[in-house]
Amino acid sequence: MSRRRHSDGDDGGQSHKRRRTSEPIEIEDRLESLICRVGEKSTSSLESNLEGLAGVLEADLPNYKNKILRILCAVARLLPEKLTVYTTLVGLLNARNYNFGGEFVEAMIRQLKETLKANLYTEALYLVRFLCDLVNCHVIAAPSMVAMFENFVSVTQEEDVPQVRSDWFVYVVLSSLPWVGKELYEKKDVEMDRLLNQIDGYLKRRLKTHVPMLQVWTAEKPHPQEEYLDCLWAQIQKLKKDRWQERHILRPYIAFDSVLCEALQHNLPPFTPPAHMPDCQYPMPRVIFRMFDYTDAPEGPVMPGSHSVERFVIEDNLHNIIKSHWKERKTCAAQLLSYPGKNKIPLNYHIVEVIFGELFQLPCPPHIDVMYTTLLIELCKLQPGSLPQVLAQATEMMYMRLDTMNTTCIDRLLNWFSHHLNQLSFTQLFILFNKPKPKFVKEVLEKCMRLSYHQRIVDIVPPTFSALIPADPIFFYKYQDEANSALPGYAVAITVGNAIKNRASNEEILTVLKDVPNPNQEDDDDEGEGFNPLKIEVFLQTLLHLAAKSFSHSFSALAKFHEILKVLTDCDEGKLHILRVVYEVWRNHPQMISVLVDKLIRTQIVDCAAVANWLFSPNMAHEFTRFYVWEILHSTIRKMNKHVQKIQKELEEAKDKLERQQHKKVGSRSNSEDEDGQLEEQIERLQEKVESAQSEQKNLFLVIFQRFIMMLTEHLVRCETGSVDFSTPWYKNCIERLQQIFLMHHVTIQQYMGTLENLLFTAELDHHILAVYQQFCALQL
Amino acid sequence: MSIKLNALFSDSYVDVSQYRDQHFKGNRYEQEKLLKQANTLYVGNLSFYTTEEQVYELFSKSGDVKRIIIGLDKVKKTACGFCFVEYYTRTDAENAMRFVNGTRLDDRIIRTDWDAGFKEGRQYGRGKSGGQVRDEYRQDYDPARGGYGKDSIGWQVIGIVAFKGNF
């Protein structure tokens, strides 16, 4: 039977002629392009494109075998959404060239070992799945695949290994079954049953301490937020009950069955999972995000149930498409919307669910938050008649269920919604006014105001809800007018103001400030230069008042009078007080407070611990549940982390430089001992800097955790003695904010686990608080 | 093991555009180099009324903003519809090119482009009347950018070199 030879719809036979005179590099690029693009939109059918490409590659094997091997291994690793296209291609090649098939399998196994060694577990997963589908393409013999699975599952018998390790191996096996379950059961049902029983036993005994920390909603209704392995197990059970009939996955190899079943198969070499090492970083466990079910898509195709394997495959593919194209939002949107088989599923609902699932993923979204906002906008542009409605439906539902939503996720919802409104139109705000939830609405309006301006918000909020409008972001100057002339320091404030306006020098201003009495001091106490809160108040209020016009003005002011501020805030109390004054004057303008605190830290007028102490102080208790407070705290922690990383990097670079220098010396006769000495000195200094920075970082976390523990313990004790339910909205917010610290900075905190456990999260702690710590530990155990 | 498959994972939103600052002190090669390493973005098509605060809020979504310099009319010293946003890291600036460029601020689609770095004097419009060149010869009425173009009646053909292109 002859088939027409086609390339990928391009110039078919022509390319063969051209190739003889082209450069090898050009040919390699062309091969890469041909392989990467197969399966994309084309005038010819997928089958004929695959057939054509297989012919082209077969012809190139003598000269470009290694390149072709490398490209195919790479697409196997990096393009899981096109898995079956490439396995079919490999199947066709194997049918034409048995040796090539064998070499490919060997290359894949090598790659698998390397990815596991390099902690690239997601890529390793795709490689295994590819190998599984090669069973369907008659490249790999089913019994050898089953043997590999048996080795994977035997990891569950290992002792003293983190649970996340055996979790991963079980996940790999289960998640490959939608592709290859049928084939493996047909050939080796007894062994497969035994495997599944082992997995069942493991799943029953494994710990699920981590689940509460990772759930987006705490309520089980309307959609349970299931642990990811539990959900997958249910899906596989159902698939098994359906006798492994799976109809969603596109399987191009079926069309080639007559050719492929003539091919000789290879056996996978015995594969032992690499042993556990202390520096292995297994993927963290997850909770499956569900917000829709078949009742939510009113017309059109029915949404596959939460325990159907179709749901698993669709979500997996959509996640992979986002992973491949997130940097190019238009392409990403187009790729999502051209999902093959989209006519049989309510695609818009799946897309929206997957996107929010990623945005709300705990501990962190896979990609930067703002990407999801722009992706949704692009999707709305491409499907203006249908997608905005699904999005509105989703928004309304999430808004209704705020009470049981994890606080970290509420933060992200808030950010997304306000940015989204700003991009499309504010009319969607009406959703919030149907059944207003005051706290959330206020925060949304405040965020919207930051992106526009106060009057705009006043104009769009219905008059009945005017209480929810954010405050006008004005400056509060204590020494504003003559009415305040009785206030201590008033006179000096006027003088200082004039001095600044007349461009007095720092010395002159400090002299003026000497006249400010110190309310903390005894009259006969001659301390002189101690902490004087009034001095700080007079100077800073006046300075910030003069610079209140814009961020730039305020930053200039802080820079210009940096010296004075340093002198005034030399001690911890001084630092705390400067933050209090900033709050006093700008309490209606949280955005300004945020950027000023940022500048004060960066110019080292205050340190991170001072900011933490200030936010947790009784003065700020009434703002404790405001969104901006946590923005500031997390931003502060991030600055601390980046600072440590920066110095560590400098140290590494200096060490590398020294090493390179010493290597060079070995051959030469020049005496560069001086250079070495200098470098060594620099390294020593950097080492000290790193240690000091790390110490500051550890202290910051200790301060924060201590404060949380104090606040929460106090609340719990008070409720117990008063016989009142402790689970108030304030408590929910506070305990979830504690969780949030762990989740958002888990990488850094992991370094300090020992200290945390010994000093703070001890067995004496109230079990409600200790539970948060234990859940966190469970993320990597 | 690793080959990159350049054919596939393109990142075109981060590419440098065709525009080159004609006042740049240095040769083309130096300019290209700086653009490819830049942490600073030029932001265009702003409303004259857009504030530094608004720009901060929007551009903070891709990372910590180091500073913002609002573009000013050379004569009036008022905002004339552009600004520079400088980030601490290149990565944050790249994310702004991917996710803030081409989106709305104050109901206008704004455009971002790589900038070789702010130098004193670059905060001023280079149009004859003091604002941006593009507002000199603009024919349409744009209330957020001072209404009609300054010289919309007698507009001349200028070389592509000096004109900031389409938005």
Short mmCIF file of C-alpha atoms in Angstrom, two decimals, chain A residues 32-33 36-37 70-71 74-75 77-79 111 114-115 120 324 326-330 368 370-371 374 415 419 422-423 447 450-453 456 549-552 555 589 591 595 599 602 638 642, chain B residues 1-13 51-58 61-69 88-89 92 95-107 109:
data_model
loop_
_atom_site.label_atom_id
_atom_site.label_comp_id
_atom_site.label_asym_id
_atom_site.label_seq_id
_atom_site.Cartn_x
_atom_site.Cartn_y
_atom_site.Cartn_z
CA GLU A 32 14.16 20.73 14.80
CA SER A 33 11.51 22.91 13.24
CA CYS A 36 8.51 20.69 16.81
CA ARG A 37 5.79 21.82 14.46
CA ARG A 70 18.23 14.56 21.01
CA ILE A 71 15.32 16.48 19.53
CA ALA A 74 13.62 16.92 24.24
CA VAL A 75 10.06 17.02 22.92
CA ARG A 77 10.46 15.92 28.07
CA LEU A 78 9.10 19.38 27.25
CA LEU A 79 5.90 18.93 25.24
CA GLN A 111 17.57 11.09 30.28
CA GLU A 114 19.60 12.49 34.64
CA THR A 115 16.33 14.31 35.32
CA LEU A 120 13.50 17.64 37.71
CA SER A 324 4.63 25.95 27.57
CA TRP A 326 2.83 31.50 29.62
CA LYS A 327 5.34 34.05 28.39
CA GLU A 328 3.29 34.87 25.33
CA ARG A 329 -0.22 35.62 26.44
CA LYS A 330 -1.85 35.81 23.00
CA ILE A 368 3.66 35.18 38.30
CA VAL A 370 -0.18 39.12 36.83
CA MET A 371 0.17 36.62 33.98
CA THR A 374 -3.65 39.23 31.26
CA ASN A 415 -5.60 41.59 43.43
CA HIS A 419 -6.82 44.62 38.21
CA ASN A 422 -9.41 48.15 35.73
CA GLN A 423 -8.69 46.43 32.43
CA LYS A 447 -7.14 48.63 45.14
CA ARG A 450 -4.82 52.91 43.56
CA LEU A 451 -5.07 52.13 39.86
CA SER A 452 -7.25 55.18 39.20
CA TYR A 453 -8.15 57.97 41.62
CA ARG A 456 -13.51 57.93 40.11
CA LYS A 549 2.79 66.14 46.74
CA SER A 550 3.96 62.85 45.25
CA PHE A 551 6.02 59.73 45.84
CA SER A 552 9.01 61.35 44.13
CA PHE A 555 11.58 60.04 48.31
CA HIS A 589 -3.04 56.55 52.09
CA GLN A 591 -0.08 52.93 49.32
CA VAL A 595 6.34 52.86 49.56
CA LYS A 599 12.40 53.35 51.15
CA ARG A 602 16.33 50.30 51.67
CA ARG A 638 11.18 39.48 50.63
CA LYS A 642 16.86 39.17 48.54
CA MET B 1 20.68 16.11 27.76
CA SER B 2 19.45 19.61 27.37
CA ILE B 3 18.82 21.15 24.01
CA LYS B 4 16.69 24.19 24.10
CA LEU B 5 14.22 23.76 21.25
CA ASN B 6 14.44 27.43 20.31
CA ALA B 7 11.86 26.85 17.63
CA LEU B 8 9.21 26.54 20.27
CA PHE B 9 9.66 28.55 23.40
CA SER B 10 9.71 32.02 22.00
CA ASP B 11 9.48 35.03 24.26
CA SER B 12 8.70 37.71 21.73
CA TYR B 13 7.13 40.19 24.15
CA THR B 51 -0.12 60.01 38.38
CA GLU B 52 3.09 58.48 39.62
CA GLU B 53 0.98 56.54 42.15
CA GLN B 54 -1.04 54.86 39.44
CA VAL B 55 2.08 53.91 37.51
CA TYR B 56 3.61 52.48 40.69
CA GLU B 57 0.60 50.36 41.44
CA LEU B 58 0.38 48.90 37.96
CA LYS B 61 2.59 43.85 39.69
CA SER B 62 5.64 42.54 37.88
CA GLY B 63 8.13 43.29 40.67
CA ASP B 64 9.59 45.93 42.98
CA VAL B 65 9.87 49.29 41.29
CA LYS B 66 13.09 51.17 41.96
CA ARG B 67 11.96 54.53 40.64
CA ILE B 68 9.58 56.26 38.31
CA ILE B 69 10.38 59.40 36.38
CA TYR B 88 15.81 46.48 40.52
CA THR B 89 16.10 43.39 38.34
CA ASP B 92 10.93 42.08 36.79
CA ASN B 95 7.61 40.47 33.17
CA ALA B 96 6.36 44.01 32.73
CA MET B 97 7.06 43.72 28.99
CA ARG B 98 5.11 40.48 28.94
CA PHE B 99 2.17 41.41 31.16
CA VAL B 100 1.85 45.17 31.49
CA ASN B 101 2.77 46.29 27.99
CA GLY B 102 -0.35 46.59 25.87
CA THR B 103 -2.74 46.67 28.85
CA ARG B 104 -4.78 49.55 30.22
CA LEU B 105 -3.93 52.34 32.58
CA ASP B 106 -6.50 55.12 33.05
CA ASP B 107 -8.55 53.54 30.28
CA ILE B 109 -3.66 51.08 26.22
#
